[in-house]
Every structure is written in C-alpha cells, then in structure tokens.
Short mmCIF file of C-alpha atoms in Angstrom, two decimals:
data_model
loop_
_atom_site.label_atom_id
_atom_site.label_comp_id
_atom_site.label_asym_id
_atom_site.label_seq_id
_atom_site.Cartn_x
_atom_site.Cartn_y
_atom_site.Cartn_z
CA MET A 275 46.24 118.85 49.75
CA GLN A 276 48.47 121.68 48.56
CA LEU A 277 52.05 121.64 49.81
CA PRO A 278 54.67 124.39 49.65
CA LEU A 279 57.16 124.44 46.82
CA PRO A 280 59.85 121.77 47.27
CA VAL A 281 63.08 123.02 48.81
CA THR A 282 66.54 121.56 49.19
CA LEU A 283 67.92 121.91 52.70
CA PRO A 284 71.66 122.03 53.53
CA ASP A 285 72.80 118.44 54.07
CA ASP A 286 75.28 119.35 56.79
CA GLU A 287 72.89 121.28 59.05
CA THR A 288 71.71 118.49 61.35
CA PHE A 289 71.43 117.93 65.09
CA THR A 290 74.84 116.26 65.01
CA SER A 291 76.51 119.36 63.58
CA PHE A 292 74.59 121.83 65.74
CA VAL A 293 76.79 123.39 68.42
CA ALA A 294 74.27 124.12 71.16
CA GLY A 295 76.20 126.11 73.73
CA GLU A 296 73.56 127.64 76.00
CA ASN A 297 70.81 126.44 73.64
CA ASN A 298 70.89 122.81 74.69
CA GLN A 299 67.39 122.86 76.18
CA VAL A 300 65.65 123.91 72.98
CA ALA A 301 67.89 121.67 70.84
CA THR A 302 66.92 118.69 73.01
CA LEU A 303 63.23 119.61 72.79
CA LEU A 304 63.32 119.82 68.99
CA HIS A 305 65.32 116.60 68.74
CA CYS A 306 62.63 114.84 70.79
CA ILE A 307 59.87 116.26 68.58
CA ALA A 308 61.65 115.00 65.46
CA ALA A 309 62.42 111.63 67.06
CA HIS A 310 58.90 110.90 68.30
CA SER A 311 56.46 112.63 65.93
CA PRO A 312 53.68 111.97 65.22
CA ASP A 313 53.37 110.05 68.52
CA TRP A 314 55.12 112.62 70.70
CA ARG A 315 52.37 113.11 73.25
CA GLY A 316 53.17 111.41 76.52
CA GLU A 317 56.93 111.77 76.08
CA PRO A 318 58.32 113.09 79.41
CA ALA A 319 60.75 115.44 77.65
CA LEU A 320 57.82 117.03 75.80
CA SER A 321 55.47 117.48 78.77
CA LEU A 322 55.62 121.29 78.53
CA LEU A 323 54.62 121.19 74.87
CA ASP A 324 51.88 118.67 75.61
CA ALA A 325 50.47 120.95 78.30
CA ALA A 326 50.56 124.08 76.11
CA SER A 327 47.26 125.34 74.71
CA ILE A 328 48.80 125.23 71.23
CA PRO A 329 51.50 122.73 70.10
CA LEU A 330 53.77 125.55 68.93
CA VAL A 331 57.45 126.30 69.51
CA ASN A 332 58.92 129.77 68.88
CA LEU A 333 62.63 130.13 68.12
CA ILE A 334 63.72 133.73 68.67
CA GLY A 335 67.08 135.27 67.88
CA SER A 336 69.04 137.51 65.54
CA ALA A 337 70.80 136.21 62.44
CA GLY A 338 73.44 133.60 63.15
CA ARG A 339 71.90 132.19 66.32
CA GLY A 340 71.07 128.83 64.67
CA LYS A 341 67.31 129.14 64.11
CA SER A 342 67.35 127.88 60.53
CA HIS A 343 69.93 125.20 61.40
CA LEU A 344 67.54 123.79 64.02
CA LEU A 345 64.62 123.81 61.57
CA TYR A 346 66.76 122.01 58.97
CA ALA A 347 67.85 119.50 61.61
CA VAL A 348 64.24 118.74 62.53
CA CYS A 349 63.37 118.20 58.87
CA HIS A 350 66.40 115.99 58.20
CA GLN A 351 65.55 113.75 61.14
CA LEU A 352 61.89 113.51 60.12
CA ALA A 353 62.94 112.71 56.55
CA SER A 354 65.22 109.93 57.80
CA ARG A 355 62.18 108.43 59.55
CA GLU A 356 59.96 109.03 56.49
CA ILE A 357 57.61 111.21 58.54
CA PRO A 358 55.62 113.79 56.50
CA HIS A 359 56.58 117.37 57.28
CA ALA A 360 57.00 120.79 55.71
CA TYR A 361 59.65 123.50 55.78
CA VAL A 362 58.50 126.90 54.53
CA ASN A 363 60.85 129.88 54.30
CA LEU A 364 58.32 132.71 54.47
CA LYS A 365 60.87 135.10 52.98
CA ASP A 366 60.84 133.03 49.79
CA VAL A 367 57.07 132.58 49.48
CA VAL A 368 55.64 135.91 50.68
CA SER A 369 55.21 136.99 47.04
CA LEU A 370 53.03 133.92 46.43
CA SER A 371 49.48 133.24 47.55
CA PRO A 372 49.00 132.56 51.29
CA SER A 373 47.29 129.35 50.15
CA VAL A 374 50.81 127.90 50.52
CA LEU A 375 49.74 127.31 54.13
CA ASP A 376 46.53 125.47 53.23
CA ALA A 377 46.09 122.02 54.80
CA LEU A 378 49.48 122.01 56.53
CA GLU A 379 47.68 121.16 59.76
CA GLN A 380 47.46 117.60 58.42
CA LEU A 381 51.23 117.14 58.74
CA PRO A 382 52.98 115.94 61.92
CA VAL A 383 55.46 118.83 61.89
CA VAL A 384 55.47 122.21 60.12
CA CYS A 385 58.51 124.51 60.23
CA LEU A 386 58.08 128.18 59.30
CA ASP A 387 61.26 130.23 58.90
CA ASN A 388 61.64 134.03 58.90
CA LEU A 389 58.27 135.03 60.35
CA GLU A 390 59.22 138.71 60.03
CA ALA A 391 58.89 138.39 56.22
CA ILE A 392 55.08 138.34 56.44
CA THR A 393 54.44 140.69 59.35
CA GLY A 394 52.30 143.62 58.27
CA ASN A 395 50.90 141.64 55.31
CA ASP A 396 47.18 141.31 56.06
CA ALA A 397 46.52 138.28 53.85
CA TRP A 398 49.50 136.33 55.15
CA GLU A 399 48.84 137.21 58.77
CA GLU A 400 45.25 136.01 58.42
CA ALA A 401 46.39 132.79 56.72
CA LEU A 402 48.91 132.05 59.48
CA PHE A 403 46.32 132.81 62.16
CA ASP A 404 43.94 130.35 60.49
CA LEU A 405 46.68 127.69 60.24
CA ILE A 406 47.49 128.01 63.94
CA ASN A 407 43.81 127.66 64.79
CA ARG A 408 43.51 124.54 62.64
CA ILE A 409 46.61 123.02 64.25
CA SER A 410 45.18 123.82 67.67
CA GLU A 411 41.87 122.19 66.78
CA THR A 412 43.19 119.04 65.11
CA ARG A 413 45.97 118.46 67.70
CA ILE A 414 47.75 116.37 65.06
CA GLY A 415 50.96 118.23 64.47
CA VAL A 416 53.53 120.60 65.91
CA LEU A 417 54.25 124.05 64.50
CA ILE A 418 57.78 125.47 64.85
CA ILE A 419 58.26 129.14 63.99
CA ALA A 420 61.59 130.98 63.70
CA SER A 421 61.73 134.76 64.00
CA GLN A 422 64.25 137.46 64.85
CA VAL A 423 62.02 138.98 67.54
CA SER A 424 59.18 137.74 69.73
CA ALA A 425 55.58 138.07 68.57
CA GLN A 426 54.96 140.74 71.19
CA SER A 427 57.87 142.82 69.87
CA SER A 428 57.19 142.19 66.18
CA ALA A 429 55.40 144.26 63.54
CA ILE A 430 52.45 141.85 63.48
CA LYS A 431 49.28 143.88 62.88
CA LEU A 432 46.70 141.24 63.79
CA PRO A 433 46.40 141.21 67.61
CA ASP A 434 44.86 137.72 67.65
CA LEU A 435 47.83 136.35 65.68
CA ARG A 436 50.28 137.93 68.11
CA SER A 437 48.35 136.37 71.00
CA ARG A 438 48.19 132.94 69.36
CA ILE A 439 51.90 132.81 68.63
CA SER A 440 52.74 134.00 72.14
CA ALA A 441 50.71 131.10 73.57
CA GLY A 442 53.34 128.65 72.34
CA LEU A 443 56.63 127.75 74.00
CA THR A 444 59.20 130.47 73.34
CA TYR A 445 62.98 130.04 73.37
CA GLN A 446 65.41 132.93 72.98
CA LEU A 447 68.52 131.53 71.30
CA LYS A 448 71.78 132.64 72.88
CA PRO A 449 74.93 133.52 70.89
CA LEU A 450 77.95 131.24 70.98
CA ASN A 451 81.14 132.29 72.75
CA ASP A 452 84.44 132.47 70.86
CA GLU A 453 85.44 128.94 71.82
CA LEU A 454 82.22 127.52 70.35
CA ARG A 455 82.44 129.76 67.27
CA ALA A 456 85.88 128.27 66.69
CA LYS A 457 84.41 124.79 67.10
CA VAL A 458 81.74 125.54 64.47
CA LEU A 459 84.29 126.93 62.01
CA SER A 460 86.65 123.98 62.51
CA SER A 461 83.80 121.53 61.99
CA ARG A 462 82.61 123.23 58.80
CA ALA A 463 86.16 123.39 57.48
CA ARG A 464 86.64 119.65 58.09
CA GLN A 465 83.35 118.87 56.35
CA ARG A 466 84.66 120.67 53.28
CA GLY A 467 88.04 118.98 53.44
CA LEU A 468 89.79 122.24 54.30
CA SER A 469 92.97 122.47 56.33
CA LEU A 470 92.49 125.37 58.75
CA SER A 471 95.38 125.91 61.15
CA VAL A 472 94.77 126.95 64.75
CA GLN A 473 96.65 130.18 64.11
CA ALA A 474 94.54 130.97 61.03
CA LEU A 475 91.37 130.19 62.96
CA HIS A 476 92.29 132.54 65.81
CA TYR A 477 93.31 135.29 63.40
CA LEU A 478 90.04 134.90 61.53
CA LEU A 479 87.99 135.20 64.73
CA ASN A 480 89.92 138.24 65.94
CA HIS A 481 90.03 140.24 62.70
CA SER A 482 86.64 139.70 61.01
CA GLN A 483 82.98 140.10 61.78
CA ARG A 484 82.09 137.69 64.57
CA ASP A 485 78.55 136.65 63.66
CA LEU A 486 78.29 133.13 62.22
CA PRO A 487 76.73 134.05 58.83
CA SER A 488 79.64 136.42 58.13
CA LEU A 489 82.17 133.84 59.32
CA MET A 490 80.62 131.14 57.13
CA ALA A 491 80.66 133.47 54.11
CA LEU A 492 84.32 134.23 54.80
CA LEU A 493 85.07 130.51 55.02
CA ASP A 494 83.49 130.11 51.56
CA ARG A 495 85.77 132.81 50.17
CA LEU A 496 88.81 131.29 51.84
CA ASP A 497 87.91 127.96 50.28
CA GLN A 498 87.87 129.57 46.83
CA ARG A 499 91.12 131.47 47.40
CA SER A 500 92.80 128.33 48.72
CA LEU A 501 91.83 126.50 45.53
CA GLN A 502 92.95 129.37 43.28
CA GLU A 503 96.30 129.77 44.99
CA GLN A 504 96.76 126.03 45.62
CA LYS A 505 97.69 126.80 49.22
CA LYS A 506 96.44 125.81 52.64
CA ILE A 507 94.43 128.32 54.66
CA SER A 508 97.15 130.09 56.63
CA VAL A 509 97.24 133.38 58.50
CA ALA A 510 98.82 134.98 55.43
CA LEU A 511 96.02 133.71 53.17
CA VAL A 512 93.37 134.95 55.62
CA LYS A 513 95.08 138.37 55.67
CA ARG A 514 95.04 138.54 51.86
CA GLU A 515 91.34 137.66 51.72
CA LEU A 516 90.39 140.18 54.39
CA SER A 517 92.47 142.83 52.61
CA THR A 518 90.65 142.07 49.35
CA ALA A 519 87.29 142.34 51.10
CA ASP A 520 88.30 145.74 52.56
CA ASP A 521 89.32 146.98 49.10
CA HIS A 522 86.03 145.81 47.54
CA PRO A 523 83.38 146.09 50.28
CA ASN A 524 80.42 145.83 47.89
CA SER A 525 81.75 143.03 45.70
#
C-alpha cells in the first residue's frame, strides 16, 4: 500500500482550539467522525453521513474560514487514538504522480486539502474519481475534502467527478465575527506566551486586514518585533509594525 508523503501538522490546530462560531454543526460532525472511526456507522450524530450514497464530507469556504484547521483537528484526534488515516495537501503533491491516492480507500479516514489545486488536471481528476468510487464500494472509510468553492462551481473538467463530490455532505464555512476573531488572536497569542493587551488587540483588528491568515501572519511579525525590541505587544508596537509593512509591501 502506497501512502502519501509524511507531513507534520500544526500541533495547536485541534478541535479544542477551533473557534466554531456559526460552524458548530460541521465541527461537531467531524469531531464525531474522528472520535468513532472506524466504527462510526450507527452513531446518531452521523446518521446523515451514514445515509449518504458516498461517505464524503465537503468543507467549502475561502481562505481563513478554518477548513485546514478542521482537517488537522480530525487527524490529531485520530492519531491520539492510533487510528490509521491520511492527510494530503493536494497543492503540495499535484506535481507528483496521482498514484499518491492509490489504496487510500483502505484507511478509516482520508483528508484532502485544497481540491482546487488539481481541478483541470485530467490525470488527477481521474485518480480522485477512482478513489471516491473505491471508497463508495468498500464502505470502509470517510473522505473529507476541503475546497474554496463547491464542486458545481469549480473548474473540475470531469462531469462524473463533479457529480460524485456533490453527492457528499456539503458544509459552507461561515466567517467569524470580530468578537470571535479577537478570541482566536488572544488564544494564539497565549499559546505563544505573548502578552497582547486588549487595546493592542482592538487596534490590530481595526487597522489591518481582517482575514485570519493575514492576522496570524501579522501576529508572527509582532512576535518577532516584540523579541527584537524586548517590549510587550502594545498599540505603539503594532503601529510600528503596520507602518513597516506599509513601507515594504512586498517584503
């Protein structure tokens, strides 16, 4: 059995650290899958998945909605239970042979991230179509796919693949409001041992890009500046970092 290349997932992206907001339903579903696989059938919370023609869950949403975080969380929980699984970032493997997907139907859970990376690639689309068919036939595992847009709205060329993916359960991830964005930032700051004042947090949210990937990248830079200047993250420090970013937009 050929498995994808080993990957290291972020340790802090778990179900515990996931701020669900309006995405509690899908977070609960995935938590149940990770908690009960491979014997998930018959679980009341997973009745919709059990009744689906294909045991497949689609996570749809633009960058920063938490798709990858949820996939990581599933994998971390499965790993803690020593349940075989696979996480494949299609963006990282699209340059490799589609045989990366061979035999994955034998695993209890398979997570595929960034579906859009392979859309329009005939060989990869065919390989994914075949994998979904094998998963459907064996009824052993669950396939979880993350993508920025739904299969029907994507650039998928193979009509049968679009149809197969659409047959799964689909969840459109909702963005977090400012209060929950602040909660995420505060949590990440604490995990890193950073002191982030309420005033600095509010300034950061009101004067920078509001999507979570940009906010997390800014937090990384603030961490570095705080170390360099040997100062806590204050409003003044945030202003200096944002000013530096404005002066060097491509750095």
